[in-house]
XYZ file of C-alpha atoms in Angstrom:
309
model
C -10.510 33.402 31.063
C -10.847 31.765 27.794
C -13.874 29.891 26.979
C -11.828 26.753 26.294
C -10.496 27.195 29.878
C -14.098 28.076 31.325
C -15.395 24.622 29.526
C -12.945 22.544 31.039
C -13.456 23.877 34.627
C -17.181 23.885 34.601
C -17.173 20.398 32.728
C -19.470 21.678 30.231
C -20.314 19.628 27.572
C -18.927 20.302 23.672
C -22.042 20.806 21.325
C -22.677 17.752 19.486
C -22.238 17.963 15.829
C -25.549 17.838 13.545
C -26.490 14.547 11.877
C -25.905 15.959 8.330
C -22.471 16.982 9.344
C -21.725 13.606 10.786
C -23.007 11.873 7.426
C -20.920 14.235 5.419
C -17.539 13.565 7.442
C -18.339 9.748 7.220
C -18.783 9.913 3.343
C -15.726 11.934 3.009
C -13.773 9.473 5.056
C -15.274 6.724 2.779
C -14.400 8.641 -0.282
C -10.900 9.219 0.847
C -10.161 5.370 0.726
C -12.381 4.365 -2.644
C -10.952 7.392 -4.571
C -7.373 6.420 -5.096
C -8.604 2.832 -6.361
C -11.183 4.513 -8.539
C -9.170 6.665 -10.148
C -6.567 3.894 -11.150
C -9.535 1.919 -12.355
C -11.091 4.823 -14.380
C -7.871 5.619 -15.764
C -6.408 2.291 -16.976
C -9.796 0.332 -17.474
C -12.636 2.224 -17.745
C -11.772 5.023 -19.988
C -9.913 2.262 -22.240
C -13.000 0.094 -22.375
C -15.289 3.077 -23.162
C -12.758 4.374 -25.909
C -12.825 0.711 -27.114
C -16.354 0.698 -27.200
C -16.433 4.048 -29.293
C -13.878 2.768 -31.657
C -15.513 -0.191 -32.804
C -17.903 1.887 -34.865
C -15.021 3.667 -36.552
C -11.881 3.006 -38.866
C -8.844 3.863 -37.748
C -5.172 2.698 -38.188
C -3.461 5.077 -35.611
C -1.965 7.034 -38.500
C -5.103 9.024 -39.722
C -8.108 10.375 -37.920
C -10.922 7.917 -37.048
C -13.813 7.612 -39.619
C -17.208 6.772 -38.216
C -18.304 3.783 -40.247
C -21.466 2.686 -38.021
C -21.882 -1.317 -38.005
C -19.659 -2.145 -40.819
C -16.916 -3.687 -38.430
C -19.811 -5.944 -36.930
C -20.649 -6.908 -40.210
C -17.405 -7.852 -41.600
C -16.931 -9.612 -38.036
C -20.032 -11.765 -38.805
C -18.505 -12.556 -42.362
C -14.887 -13.340 -41.132
C -14.441 -17.073 -40.897
C -11.686 -16.516 -38.655
C -14.066 -14.784 -35.852
C -15.970 -17.931 -35.671
C -13.205 -20.456 -35.484
C -11.711 -18.118 -32.596
C -14.933 -18.270 -30.829
C -15.308 -21.772 -31.095
C -11.998 -22.437 -29.761
C -12.359 -19.803 -26.995
C -15.495 -21.732 -25.851
C -13.856 -25.141 -26.108
C -11.169 -23.803 -24.259
C -13.250 -22.423 -21.366
C -15.616 -25.588 -21.384
C -12.428 -27.688 -20.708
C -10.550 -25.477 -18.573
C -13.682 -24.274 -16.159
C -14.715 -27.669 -14.932
C -10.954 -29.479 -14.802
C -9.727 -26.644 -13.042
C -12.557 -26.348 -10.585
C -12.537 -30.396 -9.775
C -8.476 -30.868 -9.732
C -8.406 -27.610 -7.472
C -11.017 -29.088 -5.004
C -9.869 -32.312 -4.946
C -6.160 -31.050 -3.986
C -7.719 -28.790 -1.403
C -9.610 -31.884 0.079
C -6.221 -33.780 -0.113
C -4.078 -31.177 1.621
C -6.702 -30.102 4.193
C -5.199 -32.535 6.881
C -3.620 -31.933 10.043
C -0.090 -33.666 9.092
C 3.355 -32.835 9.669
C 5.033 -31.121 6.653
C 1.683 -30.758 5.010
C 2.647 -26.843 4.451
C 5.386 -27.857 2.152
C 3.259 -29.795 -0.213
C 0.778 -26.753 -0.091
C 3.741 -24.711 -1.517
C 4.403 -26.914 -3.939
C 0.957 -27.113 -5.449
C 0.969 -23.444 -5.170
C 4.527 -23.043 -6.900
C 3.352 -23.320 -10.482
C 0.991 -20.522 -10.369
C 3.931 -18.113 -9.598
C 6.435 -19.367 -12.091
C 7.025 -17.554 -15.145
C 4.543 -18.472 -17.726
C 6.763 -18.622 -20.606
C 8.844 -21.011 -18.633
C 5.904 -23.046 -17.920
C 5.004 -23.205 -21.698
C 8.592 -24.193 -22.769
C 8.535 -27.054 -20.296
C 5.232 -28.459 -21.419
C 6.188 -28.208 -25.052
C 9.293 -30.169 -24.193
C 7.106 -32.904 -22.389
C 4.622 -32.963 -25.293
C 7.208 -33.580 -27.878
C 5.712 -36.124 -30.002
C 9.547 -37.194 -31.000
C 11.031 -37.406 -27.676
C 8.912 -36.223 -25.125
C 8.534 -38.348 -21.878
C 4.556 -38.143 -21.994
C 4.409 -39.837 -25.376
C 7.413 -42.294 -24.118
C 5.501 -43.111 -21.349
C 2.290 -43.539 -23.516
C 4.213 -45.933 -25.750
C 5.643 -48.038 -22.904
C 2.349 -48.622 -21.478
C 1.326 -50.287 -25.113
C -0.204 -46.988 -26.901
C 1.161 -47.577 -30.418
C 0.064 -44.219 -31.794
C 0.452 -41.578 -29.122
C -1.064 -38.050 -29.767
C 0.753 -35.692 -31.554
C -0.243 -33.101 -28.882
C 0.807 -29.562 -29.999
C 1.850 -30.595 -33.476
C -1.702 -32.071 -33.949
C -4.904 -29.999 -34.977
C -6.846 -32.393 -32.588
C -4.717 -32.498 -29.664
C -3.095 -29.020 -29.415
C -6.089 -27.466 -27.751
C -6.320 -30.390 -24.934
C -2.459 -29.868 -24.653
C -2.921 -26.033 -23.909
C -5.779 -26.770 -21.584
C -3.627 -29.599 -19.522
C -1.049 -26.941 -19.192
C -3.469 -24.339 -18.175
C -4.954 -26.473 -15.329
C -1.726 -27.675 -14.105
C -0.694 -23.949 -13.733
C -3.701 -22.514 -11.914
C -4.925 -25.213 -10.109
C -2.719 -24.055 -6.904
C -4.259 -20.678 -6.856
C -7.745 -21.994 -6.442
C -6.734 -24.647 -4.332
C -5.777 -21.964 -1.953
C -9.084 -20.439 -2.204
C -10.852 -23.807 -1.615
C -8.477 -24.529 1.374
C -9.835 -21.026 2.996
C -13.546 -22.259 2.324
C -12.715 -25.717 3.770
C -11.266 -24.510 6.945
C -13.928 -22.150 7.587
C -16.911 -24.964 7.636
C -17.682 -25.593 11.348
C -16.579 -28.964 12.532
C -19.988 -29.527 14.406
C -21.557 -30.056 10.989
C -19.459 -33.165 10.226
C -20.027 -34.232 13.785
C -23.709 -33.954 13.535
C -23.717 -35.576 10.068
C -21.538 -38.345 11.362
C -23.715 -39.021 14.347
C -26.880 -39.037 12.147
C -25.027 -41.861 10.297
C -23.841 -40.068 7.147
C -20.797 -41.765 5.367
C -17.956 -39.856 3.852
C -19.548 -39.484 0.653
C -22.989 -38.067 2.103
C -20.900 -35.861 4.402
C -18.883 -34.549 1.419
C -22.281 -33.954 -0.626
C -24.696 -32.592 2.159
C -22.051 -30.727 4.119
C -18.833 -29.792 2.260
C -20.555 -28.956 -1.381
C -23.265 -26.688 0.152
C -20.921 -24.913 2.668
C -18.356 -24.244 -0.345
C -21.066 -22.685 -2.728
C -19.712 -18.735 -2.054
C -16.355 -20.010 -2.742
C -17.262 -22.375 -5.708
C -19.274 -19.131 -7.189
C -15.991 -16.971 -6.803
C -14.026 -19.468 -8.521
C -16.371 -20.057 -11.213
C -16.362 -16.338 -11.954
C -12.677 -15.935 -11.907
C -12.348 -18.867 -14.277
C -14.673 -17.475 -16.580
C -13.191 -14.531 -16.893
C -9.602 -15.940 -17.268
C -10.632 -18.761 -19.664
C -12.195 -16.095 -22.250
C -9.214 -13.667 -22.045
C -6.616 -16.539 -22.615
C -3.752 -15.240 -24.650
C -0.189 -15.333 -23.306
C -0.023 -19.109 -22.995
C -1.539 -19.636 -26.350
C 1.075 -17.411 -28.132
C 3.852 -19.100 -26.391
C 2.958 -22.788 -26.626
C 1.264 -22.724 -30.341
C 0.928 -19.128 -31.411
C -2.665 -20.136 -32.513
C -1.525 -23.391 -34.747
C -1.149 -25.695 -35.874
C -3.071 -24.068 -38.637
C -6.169 -22.445 -36.674
C -6.580 -25.130 -34.244
C -6.088 -22.929 -31.108
C -6.701 -19.521 -32.207
C -8.731 -17.658 -29.669
C -10.535 -14.518 -29.739
C -7.828 -12.552 -27.588
C -5.104 -13.577 -29.941
C -7.509 -12.623 -33.224
C -8.122 -8.994 -31.506
C -4.063 -8.850 -31.190
C -3.559 -9.813 -34.560
C -6.284 -7.035 -36.191
C -5.240 -4.506 -33.825
C -1.421 -4.489 -33.279
C -0.254 -6.635 -36.122
C -2.360 -5.160 -39.091
C -3.315 -1.710 -38.004
C -7.128 -2.561 -38.189
C -7.805 -0.859 -34.570
C -11.764 -0.327 -35.417
C -12.535 -4.001 -36.327
C -10.117 -5.236 -33.503
C -12.298 -3.053 -30.920
C -15.441 -4.596 -32.246
C -14.373 -8.086 -31.565
C -13.211 -6.921 -28.209
C -16.592 -5.474 -27.612
C -18.209 -8.803 -28.471
C -15.880 -10.597 -26.392
C -17.041 -8.072 -23.482
C -20.595 -8.859 -24.114
C -19.984 -12.660 -24.070
C -17.794 -12.546 -20.773
C -20.651 -10.074 -19.136
C -23.522 -12.257 -20.019
C -22.011 -15.585 -18.638
C -21.103 -13.748 -15.428
C -24.663 -12.027 -15.127
C -25.967 -15.804 -15.692
C -23.816 -17.084 -12.967
C -24.875 -14.231 -10.546
C -28.470 -15.117 -11.545
C -28.190 -18.901 -10.565
C -26.266 -18.086 -7.466
C -29.141 -15.805 -6.167
C -31.583 -18.389 -7.258
C -29.791 -21.196 -4.977
C -29.415 -18.865 -2.147
C -33.118 -18.424 -1.973
């Protein structure tokens, strides 16, 4: 009689694995799930970021060997007028894009968070611009903003505006035009996030506030906004990252023009690196952009932690 048969017949218990063995097994199972994603992150994100940081201290044109130049690229960046113009435009774009998208997305989510027949169609319609080709979105909005025969300026003239903005042909209105287009394209995605947040709020909170005599505005300010704080924090972080790395919409709509009115940091990185072959200098700009986004994100995390206390 084998040992296995004897254990089954006698009902003997199997020896329990040691706690260390259980911990190792649990760790191996966890790493088996994490490792594929981490390998992809390391290969396509972490290693290129580290390489770009190292390259920012070098001079390299992709044809010759990299040459260490220390802080030369950063000194050249400080003296480069284009860098400061691109930094200002990037900051202005973020200051316009983040709050507008946040407010419009929340308003749409509140409007579409109704139990009405056919409301799903309107939710899909609001989300549709986000999955539409960005090139198509940019071309259509350029046609809408056309100062010669675009419907937007025609409508402004119809309501009595004698000299409507030149939009993408104007140095003053080109960046607002890009912001408007970007808000229209992104609002559907963040609307879905806010919808999920709204539907997770317990109805008992609204009922209790209504019993206490709170009106609609008081219920919104004292129940909805505090309950949506985690969602708003996530939306703001995502919008911050997306705003500072804006590139494709600028390239298609204005290509940084007219003049340098819409030139942003990501476009400056592309121009110096890909077009001019100054990969060390473009890496220095990308390193500064990375530090800016990291700093803003850390500040947002600190504010969120303070509010949770």
